[in-house]
XYZ file of C-alpha atoms in Angstrom:
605
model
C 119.248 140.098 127.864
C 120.405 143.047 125.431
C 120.038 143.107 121.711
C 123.862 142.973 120.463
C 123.008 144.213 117.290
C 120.669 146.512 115.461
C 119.697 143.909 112.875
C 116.217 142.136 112.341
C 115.077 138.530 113.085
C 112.625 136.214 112.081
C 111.768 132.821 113.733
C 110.400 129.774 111.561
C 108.580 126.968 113.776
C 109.181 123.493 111.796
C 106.325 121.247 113.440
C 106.977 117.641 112.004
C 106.892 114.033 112.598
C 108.694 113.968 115.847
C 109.979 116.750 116.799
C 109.494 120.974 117.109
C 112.498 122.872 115.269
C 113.160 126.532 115.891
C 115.555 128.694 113.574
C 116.097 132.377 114.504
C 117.289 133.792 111.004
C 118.052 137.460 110.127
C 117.134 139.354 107.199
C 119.708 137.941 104.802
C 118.680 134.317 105.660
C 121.670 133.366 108.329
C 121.167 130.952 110.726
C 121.782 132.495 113.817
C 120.627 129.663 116.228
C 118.620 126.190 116.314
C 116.780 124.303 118.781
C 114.739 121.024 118.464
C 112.587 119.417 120.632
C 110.879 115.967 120.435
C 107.429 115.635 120.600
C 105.224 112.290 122.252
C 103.450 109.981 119.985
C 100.810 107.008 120.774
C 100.790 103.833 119.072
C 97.970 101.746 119.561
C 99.769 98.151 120.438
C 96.390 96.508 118.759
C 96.406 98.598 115.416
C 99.214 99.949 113.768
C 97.393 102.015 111.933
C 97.262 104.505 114.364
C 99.646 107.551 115.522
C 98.243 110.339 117.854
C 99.966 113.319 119.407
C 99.248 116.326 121.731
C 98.362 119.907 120.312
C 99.679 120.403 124.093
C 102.436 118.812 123.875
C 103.510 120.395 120.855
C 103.048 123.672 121.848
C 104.689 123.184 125.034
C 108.000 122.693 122.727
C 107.107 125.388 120.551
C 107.811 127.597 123.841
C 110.721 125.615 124.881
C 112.476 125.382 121.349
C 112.183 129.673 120.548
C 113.170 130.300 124.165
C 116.324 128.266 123.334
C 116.630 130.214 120.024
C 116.744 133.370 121.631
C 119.607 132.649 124.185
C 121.925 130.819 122.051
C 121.827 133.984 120.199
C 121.706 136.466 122.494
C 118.862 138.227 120.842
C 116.357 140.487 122.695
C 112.451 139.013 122.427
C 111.792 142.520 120.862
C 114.164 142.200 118.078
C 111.862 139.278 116.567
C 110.310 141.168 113.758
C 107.736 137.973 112.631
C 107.307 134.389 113.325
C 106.281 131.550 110.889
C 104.557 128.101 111.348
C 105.115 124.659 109.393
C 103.650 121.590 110.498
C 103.160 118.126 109.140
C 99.359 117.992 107.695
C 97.811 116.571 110.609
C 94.639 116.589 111.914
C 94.399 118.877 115.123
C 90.873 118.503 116.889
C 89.602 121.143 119.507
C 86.223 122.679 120.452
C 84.997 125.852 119.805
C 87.256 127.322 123.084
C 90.169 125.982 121.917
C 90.267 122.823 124.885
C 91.833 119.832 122.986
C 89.001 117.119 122.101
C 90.802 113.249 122.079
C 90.713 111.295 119.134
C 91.363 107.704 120.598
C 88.190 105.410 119.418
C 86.877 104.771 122.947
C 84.826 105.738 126.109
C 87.138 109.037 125.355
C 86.546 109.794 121.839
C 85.336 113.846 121.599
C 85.581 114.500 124.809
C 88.249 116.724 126.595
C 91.538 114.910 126.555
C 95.193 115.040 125.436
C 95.329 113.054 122.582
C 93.708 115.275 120.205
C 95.660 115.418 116.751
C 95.640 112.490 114.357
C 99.195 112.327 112.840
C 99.308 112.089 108.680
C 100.448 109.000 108.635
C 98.082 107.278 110.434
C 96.141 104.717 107.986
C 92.531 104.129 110.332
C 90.177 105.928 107.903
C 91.122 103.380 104.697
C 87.019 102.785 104.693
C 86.194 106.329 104.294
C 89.090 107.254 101.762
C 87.842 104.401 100.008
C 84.189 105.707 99.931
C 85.381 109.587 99.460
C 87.012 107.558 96.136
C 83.769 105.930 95.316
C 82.112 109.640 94.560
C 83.448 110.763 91.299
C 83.633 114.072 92.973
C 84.934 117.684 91.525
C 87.180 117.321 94.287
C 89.093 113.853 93.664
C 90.372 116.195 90.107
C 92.128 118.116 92.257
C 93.994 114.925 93.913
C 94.921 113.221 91.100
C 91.571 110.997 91.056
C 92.121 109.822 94.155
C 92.094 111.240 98.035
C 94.680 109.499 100.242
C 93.707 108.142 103.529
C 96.781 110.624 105.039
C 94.026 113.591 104.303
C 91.645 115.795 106.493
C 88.272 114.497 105.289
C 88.768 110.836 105.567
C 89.841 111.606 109.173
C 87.231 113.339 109.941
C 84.874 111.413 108.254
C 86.482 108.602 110.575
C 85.480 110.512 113.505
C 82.219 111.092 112.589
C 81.496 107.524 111.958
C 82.861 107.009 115.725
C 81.562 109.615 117.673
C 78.830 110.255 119.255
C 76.942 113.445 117.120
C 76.531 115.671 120.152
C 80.019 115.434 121.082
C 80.658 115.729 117.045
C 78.507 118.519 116.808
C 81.496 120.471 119.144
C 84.489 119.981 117.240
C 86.792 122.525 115.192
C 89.280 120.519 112.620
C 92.649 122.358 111.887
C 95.289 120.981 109.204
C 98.054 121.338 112.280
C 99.611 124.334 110.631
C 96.887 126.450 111.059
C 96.366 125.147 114.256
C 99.176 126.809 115.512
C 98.751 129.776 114.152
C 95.095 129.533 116.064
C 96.965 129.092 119.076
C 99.211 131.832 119.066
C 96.534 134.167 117.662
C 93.076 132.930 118.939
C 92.661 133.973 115.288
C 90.788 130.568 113.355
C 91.778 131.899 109.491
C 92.753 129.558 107.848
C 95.565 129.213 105.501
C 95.145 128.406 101.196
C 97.373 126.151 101.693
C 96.203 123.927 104.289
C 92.643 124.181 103.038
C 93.515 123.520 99.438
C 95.837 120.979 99.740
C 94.638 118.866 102.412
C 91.270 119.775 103.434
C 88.958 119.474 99.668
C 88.859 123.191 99.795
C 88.937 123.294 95.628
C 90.300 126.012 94.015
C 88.156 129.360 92.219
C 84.613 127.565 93.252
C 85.492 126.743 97.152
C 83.699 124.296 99.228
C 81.458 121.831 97.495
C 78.399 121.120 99.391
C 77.254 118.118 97.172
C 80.167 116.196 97.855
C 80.188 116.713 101.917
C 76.359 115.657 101.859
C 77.061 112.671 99.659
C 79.762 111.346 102.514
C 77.631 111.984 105.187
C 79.188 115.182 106.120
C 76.336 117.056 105.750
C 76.626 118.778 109.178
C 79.338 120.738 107.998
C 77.299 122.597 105.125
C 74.638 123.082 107.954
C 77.059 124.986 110.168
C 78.591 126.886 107.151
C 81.693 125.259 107.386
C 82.958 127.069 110.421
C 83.928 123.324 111.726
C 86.463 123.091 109.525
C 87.327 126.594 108.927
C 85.964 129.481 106.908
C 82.996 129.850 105.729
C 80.980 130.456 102.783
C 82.913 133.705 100.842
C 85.023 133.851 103.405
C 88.869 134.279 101.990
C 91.399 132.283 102.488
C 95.170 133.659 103.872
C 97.942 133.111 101.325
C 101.509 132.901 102.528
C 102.742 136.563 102.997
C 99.525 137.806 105.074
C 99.464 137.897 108.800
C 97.107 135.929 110.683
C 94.680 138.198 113.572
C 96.690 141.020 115.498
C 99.664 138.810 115.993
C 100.725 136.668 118.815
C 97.398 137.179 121.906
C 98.852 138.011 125.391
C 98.906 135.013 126.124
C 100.572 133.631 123.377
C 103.267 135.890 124.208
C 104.043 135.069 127.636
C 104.135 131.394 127.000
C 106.709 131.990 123.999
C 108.553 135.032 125.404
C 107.823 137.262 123.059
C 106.043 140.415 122.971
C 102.416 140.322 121.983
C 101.070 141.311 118.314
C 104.517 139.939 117.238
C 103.211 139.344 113.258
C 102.541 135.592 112.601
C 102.842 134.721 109.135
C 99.732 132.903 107.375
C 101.485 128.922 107.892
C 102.138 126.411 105.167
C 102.394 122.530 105.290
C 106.412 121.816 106.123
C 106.571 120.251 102.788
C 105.636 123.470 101.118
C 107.814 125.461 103.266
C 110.753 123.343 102.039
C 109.859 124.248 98.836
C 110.223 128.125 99.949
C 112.998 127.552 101.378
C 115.242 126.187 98.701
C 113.208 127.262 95.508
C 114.831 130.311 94.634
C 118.735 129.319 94.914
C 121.458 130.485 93.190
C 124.049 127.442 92.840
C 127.789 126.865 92.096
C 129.294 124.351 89.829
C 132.468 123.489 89.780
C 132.990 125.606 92.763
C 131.609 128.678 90.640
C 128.394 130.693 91.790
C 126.410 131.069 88.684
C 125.841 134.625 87.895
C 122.087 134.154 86.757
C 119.467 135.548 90.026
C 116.587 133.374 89.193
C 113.316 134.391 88.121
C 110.174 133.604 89.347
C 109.164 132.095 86.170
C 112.560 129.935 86.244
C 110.882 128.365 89.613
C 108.344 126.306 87.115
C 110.898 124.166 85.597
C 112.842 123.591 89.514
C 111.579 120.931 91.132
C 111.354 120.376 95.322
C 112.161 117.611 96.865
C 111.837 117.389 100.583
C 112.258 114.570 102.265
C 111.477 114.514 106.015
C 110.377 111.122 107.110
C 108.089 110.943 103.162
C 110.195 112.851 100.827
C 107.130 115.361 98.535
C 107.732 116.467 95.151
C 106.605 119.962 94.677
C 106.547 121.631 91.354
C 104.712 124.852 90.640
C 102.851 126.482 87.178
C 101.339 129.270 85.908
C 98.525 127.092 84.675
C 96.479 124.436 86.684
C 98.288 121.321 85.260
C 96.509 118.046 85.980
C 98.219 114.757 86.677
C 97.026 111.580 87.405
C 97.668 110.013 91.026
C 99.839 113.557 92.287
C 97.783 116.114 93.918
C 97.001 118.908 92.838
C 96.933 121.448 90.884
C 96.028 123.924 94.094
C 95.430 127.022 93.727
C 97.684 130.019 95.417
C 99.071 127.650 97.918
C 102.271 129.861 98.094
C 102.612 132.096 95.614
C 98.867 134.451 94.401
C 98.276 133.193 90.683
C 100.160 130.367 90.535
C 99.284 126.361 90.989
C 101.299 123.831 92.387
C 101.346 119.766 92.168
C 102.652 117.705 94.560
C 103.974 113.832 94.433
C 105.519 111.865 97.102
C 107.215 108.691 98.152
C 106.230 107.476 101.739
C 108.941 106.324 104.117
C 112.128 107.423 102.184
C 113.231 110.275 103.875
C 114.594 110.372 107.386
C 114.522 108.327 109.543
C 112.702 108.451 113.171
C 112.086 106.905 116.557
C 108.396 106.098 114.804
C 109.481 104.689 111.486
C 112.798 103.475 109.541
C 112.959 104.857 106.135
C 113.653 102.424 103.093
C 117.731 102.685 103.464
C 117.520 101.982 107.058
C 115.079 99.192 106.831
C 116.864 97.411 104.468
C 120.074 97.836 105.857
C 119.264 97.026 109.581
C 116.865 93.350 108.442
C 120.092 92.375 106.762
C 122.063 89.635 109.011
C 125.121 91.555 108.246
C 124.131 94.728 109.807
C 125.477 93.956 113.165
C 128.953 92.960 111.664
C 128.955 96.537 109.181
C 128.307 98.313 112.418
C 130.993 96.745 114.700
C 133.604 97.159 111.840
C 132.813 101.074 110.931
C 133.761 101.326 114.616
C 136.483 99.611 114.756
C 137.939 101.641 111.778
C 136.262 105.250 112.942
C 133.562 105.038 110.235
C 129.335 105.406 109.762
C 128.183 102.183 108.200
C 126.919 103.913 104.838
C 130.788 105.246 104.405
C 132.143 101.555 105.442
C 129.275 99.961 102.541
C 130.248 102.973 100.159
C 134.214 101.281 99.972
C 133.108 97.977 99.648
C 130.988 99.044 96.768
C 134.312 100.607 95.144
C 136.692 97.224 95.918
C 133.371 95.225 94.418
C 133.307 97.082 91.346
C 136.784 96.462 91.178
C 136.874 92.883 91.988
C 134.413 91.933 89.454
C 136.321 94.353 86.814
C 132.780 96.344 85.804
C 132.470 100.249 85.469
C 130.023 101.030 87.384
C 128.249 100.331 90.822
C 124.571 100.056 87.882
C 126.686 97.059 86.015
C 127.742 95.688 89.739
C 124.391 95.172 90.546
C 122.469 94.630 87.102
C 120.222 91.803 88.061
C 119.799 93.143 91.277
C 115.944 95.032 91.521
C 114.240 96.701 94.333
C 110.507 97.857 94.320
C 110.604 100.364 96.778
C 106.979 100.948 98.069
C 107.218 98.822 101.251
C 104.520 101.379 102.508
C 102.028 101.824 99.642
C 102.411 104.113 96.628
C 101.451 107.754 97.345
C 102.721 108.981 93.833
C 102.542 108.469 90.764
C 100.488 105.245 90.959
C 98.151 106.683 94.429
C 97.717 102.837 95.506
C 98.565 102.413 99.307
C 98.069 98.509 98.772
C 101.388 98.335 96.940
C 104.327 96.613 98.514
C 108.395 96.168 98.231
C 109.993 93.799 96.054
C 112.861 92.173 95.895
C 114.505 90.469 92.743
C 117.596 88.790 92.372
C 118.048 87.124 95.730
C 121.541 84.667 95.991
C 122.432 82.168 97.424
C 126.502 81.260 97.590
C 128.166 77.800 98.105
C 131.077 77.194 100.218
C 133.025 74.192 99.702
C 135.171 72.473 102.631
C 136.743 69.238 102.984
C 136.027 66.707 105.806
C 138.580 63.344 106.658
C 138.481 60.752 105.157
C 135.503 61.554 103.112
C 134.877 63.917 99.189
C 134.890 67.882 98.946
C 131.187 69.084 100.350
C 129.526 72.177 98.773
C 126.813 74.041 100.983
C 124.581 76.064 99.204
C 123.506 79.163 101.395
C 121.869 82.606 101.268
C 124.063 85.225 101.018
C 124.559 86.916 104.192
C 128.012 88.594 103.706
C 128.518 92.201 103.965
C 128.755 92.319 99.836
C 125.590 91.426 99.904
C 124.786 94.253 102.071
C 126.818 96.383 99.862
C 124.698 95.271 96.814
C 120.927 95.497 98.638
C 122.051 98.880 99.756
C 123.316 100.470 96.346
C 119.562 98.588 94.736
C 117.725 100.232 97.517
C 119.330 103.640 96.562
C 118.616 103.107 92.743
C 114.970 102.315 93.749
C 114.658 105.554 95.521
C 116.032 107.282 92.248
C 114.142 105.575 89.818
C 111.436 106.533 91.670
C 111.962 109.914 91.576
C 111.875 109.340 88.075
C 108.658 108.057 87.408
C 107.183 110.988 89.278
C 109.313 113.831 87.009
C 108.040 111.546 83.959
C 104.434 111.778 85.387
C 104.476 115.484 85.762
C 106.327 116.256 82.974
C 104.703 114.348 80.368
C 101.299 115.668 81.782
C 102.694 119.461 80.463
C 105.323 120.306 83.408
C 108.367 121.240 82.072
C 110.647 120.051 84.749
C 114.901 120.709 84.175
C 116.449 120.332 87.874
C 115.770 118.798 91.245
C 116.590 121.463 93.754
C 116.778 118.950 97.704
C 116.208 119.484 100.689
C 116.227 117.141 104.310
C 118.228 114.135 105.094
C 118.569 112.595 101.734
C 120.305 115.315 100.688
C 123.350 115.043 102.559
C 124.040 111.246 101.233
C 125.889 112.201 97.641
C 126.045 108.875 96.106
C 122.433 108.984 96.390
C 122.194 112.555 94.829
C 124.885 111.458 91.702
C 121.901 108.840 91.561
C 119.021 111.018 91.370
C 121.191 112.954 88.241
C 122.053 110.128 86.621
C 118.959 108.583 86.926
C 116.360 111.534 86.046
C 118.712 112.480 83.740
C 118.984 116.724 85.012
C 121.218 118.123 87.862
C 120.471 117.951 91.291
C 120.719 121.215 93.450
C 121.529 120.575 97.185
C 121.011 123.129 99.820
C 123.857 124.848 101.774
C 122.712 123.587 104.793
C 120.139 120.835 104.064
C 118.941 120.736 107.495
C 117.858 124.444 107.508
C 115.603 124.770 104.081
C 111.825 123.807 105.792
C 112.721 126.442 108.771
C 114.012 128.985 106.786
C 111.346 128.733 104.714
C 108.853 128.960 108.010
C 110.760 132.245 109.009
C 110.581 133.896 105.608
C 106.606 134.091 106.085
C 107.191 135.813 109.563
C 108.960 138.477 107.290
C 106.601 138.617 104.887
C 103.766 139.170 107.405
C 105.898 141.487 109.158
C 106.996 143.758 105.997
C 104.031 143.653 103.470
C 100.975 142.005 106.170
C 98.564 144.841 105.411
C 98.834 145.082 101.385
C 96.437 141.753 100.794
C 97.210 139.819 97.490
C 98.465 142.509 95.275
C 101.871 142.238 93.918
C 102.225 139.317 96.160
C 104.210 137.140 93.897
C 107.048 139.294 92.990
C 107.651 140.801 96.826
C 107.205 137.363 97.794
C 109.761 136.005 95.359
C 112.163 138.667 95.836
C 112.287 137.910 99.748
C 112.802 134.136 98.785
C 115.760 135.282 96.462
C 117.377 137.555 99.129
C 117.039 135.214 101.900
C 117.714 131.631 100.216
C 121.960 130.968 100.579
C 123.287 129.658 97.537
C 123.310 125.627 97.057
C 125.615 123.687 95.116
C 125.108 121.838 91.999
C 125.562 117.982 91.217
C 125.543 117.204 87.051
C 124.728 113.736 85.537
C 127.993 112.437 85.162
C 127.113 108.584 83.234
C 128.886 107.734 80.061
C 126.677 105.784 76.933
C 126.767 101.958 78.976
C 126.202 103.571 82.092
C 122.933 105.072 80.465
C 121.987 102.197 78.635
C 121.940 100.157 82.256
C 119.752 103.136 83.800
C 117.694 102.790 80.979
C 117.000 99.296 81.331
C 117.100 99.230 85.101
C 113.610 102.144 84.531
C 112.304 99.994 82.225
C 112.627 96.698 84.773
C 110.928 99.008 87.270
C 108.075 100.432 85.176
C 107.222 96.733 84.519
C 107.518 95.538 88.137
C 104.457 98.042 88.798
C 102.408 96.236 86.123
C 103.388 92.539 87.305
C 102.778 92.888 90.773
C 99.166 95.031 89.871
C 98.343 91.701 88.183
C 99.659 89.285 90.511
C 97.262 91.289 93.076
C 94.129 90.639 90.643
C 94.608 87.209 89.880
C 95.211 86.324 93.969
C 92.134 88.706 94.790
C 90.220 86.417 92.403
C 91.012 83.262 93.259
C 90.309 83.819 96.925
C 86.876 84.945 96.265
């Protein structure tokens, strides 16, 4: 293979839920190729708690996928300047040599086997999350007072309370991005990010040995913390620096590339989303705003990624602290500045492991079957097929507005636990304003019968579907509110991921939060690009350490970031006035079903 041009590349690795994404980018940001790969999961059929995968496995893609990269473009292995990691924050277990340790509560648990990485959404260690809780720790400030059970130390925690100690007493814990810089290195540095944000790694005063003694994680103070990464004064990697020597020998053989390729320092995919759209120019009206944006603009943009959970990432030059969102971290991008991150769980793409809200809802409704076989019949996807029945509804019943069509119809949205603003995992979807219909007929020889009957008709679909959308949106809401009203000074929602290419739901999220919406140019792209631009950074700036990181870093991000295009809040004064209400109806469903939990809770004691 020959290089066909003299230009530079860069290859992001997007580890996440269930699949391995590869995007060989050049130096201006282009997309030269993709490749994806899905990746093996384990459900437990006796728990559903529980979702393992295979450092091994994953890796094994990782090859496959930039292998793939390189001969859809027809670029030479020594063209590849730098390579960047993102992975979902999952918990990667290995011994000291690397060998995967399994993580399946069993005869197998810490010893040698495949199934060594707990995924993030697995929900075993509720016990220990709830005990990590119970501390009043330094560290829970840095969480939003509370540590979700989707974290490092819970997990680990987990397996310490199930395995035996020696075989304990062996184990290295990686958030999964670093892992894989590990593995293409042999390198264990660990990433700020990572450490901060998932790991209780708490920013200017480091690993707090009071706390990990407390939970009965006292062996990793004892060992100096090289279990679970560095130790004692040891400094962290921020994004920009390179991680060892580059790719091992090894490394390169199994990827194809040549060894001491530059790996970037890795991020959390949620985080390289935020990279990767951030910095946008954006056209309005089919105009490209002249305005480059600074890095100080990026504190009033917020990120909004939505893979299969959509985070909320907003960053400040100040540590800004806000109740049930993590954060504020500490450099986990960009050297002196914080971040804070909210989330919804289950509202972003779907997956062969989960249905997001939107699909859920649509596909438990008994006129999903129907919506499906008539979208075919007329050439159509089902949301486009629902979207014109929404328009011939709003005309039928002579309103405005798709808000006014479905005014007394609410939907609580958190039919897998609240990860932000609230930080309550035991809170669950509602549903208000259910129908029923009645359908008269006449029978011989006897009166006109009415039949009173659910509503099963695909209006009702229509309906459930546009209430499921304004849930997602009002949502949103409550978590700019949260931030903002806790000193961020949030102005725009800049998207990125699946959600981003349905635009009804997008003219939502403006109307709603009440600011434009900013969608990528290729909304599929943002989290890789984003993983690529740290294999430039490593590559270009890898030996100049933390100084002047923010501006070279921004400038790259500004350079290499297409533009995106802009959506305004287009509502008149009624169409407000409903919004207003319909936040107000929500806010209040938070408080009702909080006490409807308490009073059950108490009369089953």
């Amino acid at each position: 293979m020959s290089s066909q041009t003299n230009d530079s590349y860069y290859i992001g690795i997007d580890v996440g839920t269930g699949s391995v994404r590869a995007s060989l980018v050049n130096k201006s940001g282009h997309v030269r190729s993709i490749s994806t790969q899905n990746t093996k999961t384990w459900r437990d059929p006796h728990d559903s708690n529980i979702f393992e995968q295979s450092t091994a496995n994953i890796w094994d893609c990782v090859a496959l996928v930039i292998k793939a990269c390189l001969k859809e473009a027809g670029v030479h292995p020594g063209d590849i300047k730098g390579l960047g990691f993102d992975a979902t924050c999952s918990l990667a277990v290995t011994d000291f040599e690397g060998e995967p340790v399994a993580v399946t509560k069993g005869e197998t648990l810490g010893r040698h086997g495949e199934r060594n990485v707990i995924l993030w959404v697995d929900h075993r260690a509720e016990k220990e999350a709830n005990l990590i809780n119970s501390t009043g720790s330094i560290v829970l400030d840095y969480v939003g007072g509370t540590m979700s059970l989707e974290m490092e130390i819970p997990k680990i925690l987990w397996l310490k309370n199930n395995m035996d100690a020696k075989l304990f007493s062996r184990c290295q814990f990686f958030d999964l991005p670093d892992f894989l810089t590990y593995q293409a290195t042999r390198d264990s540095s660990r990433s700020c990010c990572s450490l901060t944000c998932k790991c209780s790694y708490v920013p200017t005063t480091g690993w707090q040995k009071d706390f990990f003694t407390q939970i009965g994680l006292q062996e990793l103070v004892e060992r100096d913390y090289a279990q679970i990464g560095i130790r004692e004064g040891e400094d962290v990697l921020i994004a920009r620096m390179p991680v060892g020597q580059g790719l091992s020998n090894k490394a390169a053989k199994e990827l194809g590339l040549p060894p001491g390729t530059p790996v970037g320092s890795a991020l959390i995919d949620a985080y390289a989303g935020w990279l990767g759209t951030i910095a946008a120019r954006y056209t309005e009206n089919d105009v490209l705003s002249n305005v480059v944006p600074s890095i100080e603009e990026s504190g009033h943009r917020l990120a909004a990624v939505a893979g299969t959970s959509t985070c909320h990432i907003v960053q400040s030059p100040k540590g800004i602290f806000v109740d049930g969102v993590w954060g504020p971290y500490k450099d986990p991008i960009i050297s002196g500045w914080w971040m804070n991150e909210g989330g919804q769980s289950s509202t972003g793409q779907a997956s062969f492991l989960f249905q997001n809200l939107i699909d859920f809802v649509l596909t438990n409704h008994p006129a999903y079957p129907e919506a499906v076989k008539v979208g075919r019949e007329q050439g159509k996807n089902v949301h486009t097929l629902i979207q014109e029945r929404l328009e011939r509804l709003k005309t039928t019943h002579n309103v405005d507005t798709f808000t006014e069509l479905t005014k007394d119809l609410h939907i609580y949205p958190d039919f897998h636990g609240n990860r932000s603003p609230i930080a309550d995992s035991r809170m669950r979807g509602v549903m208000f304003g259910m129908e029923l219909v009645k359908f008269s007929f006449a029978v011989p020889l006897s009166p006109l019968i009415d039949i009173i009957i659910q509503d099963n008709s695909l209006n009702d679909l229509a309906k459930k579907y546009h209430a499921t959308l304004m849930a997602i949106a009002l949502q949103t809401r409550h978590i700019i509110d949260t931030l903002n009203n806790s000193g961020h000074q949030i102005t725009s929602i800049f998207m990125s991921g699946g959600q981003a290419q349905n635009r009804p739901l997008m003219q939502l999220f403006a109307d709603v939060c009440g600011m434009p919406v900013v969608l990528p140019a290729n909304s599929d792209q943002a989290v890789g690009l984003g993983a690529a631009m740290l294999g430039r950074l490593a590559a270009e700036y890898g030996g100049s350490g933390k100084e002047g990181q923010a501006r070279k870093l921004w400038n790259v991000m500004v350079e290499m970031t297409p533009p995106g295009t802009m959506i305004s809040p287009s509502w008149g004064p009624k169409e407000k006035k409903l919004l207003e209400a319909k936040y107000k109806v929500f806010l209040e469903t938070i408080q009702i079903q909080k006490r409807w939990r308490q009073e059950m809770e108490e009369a089953s004691r």
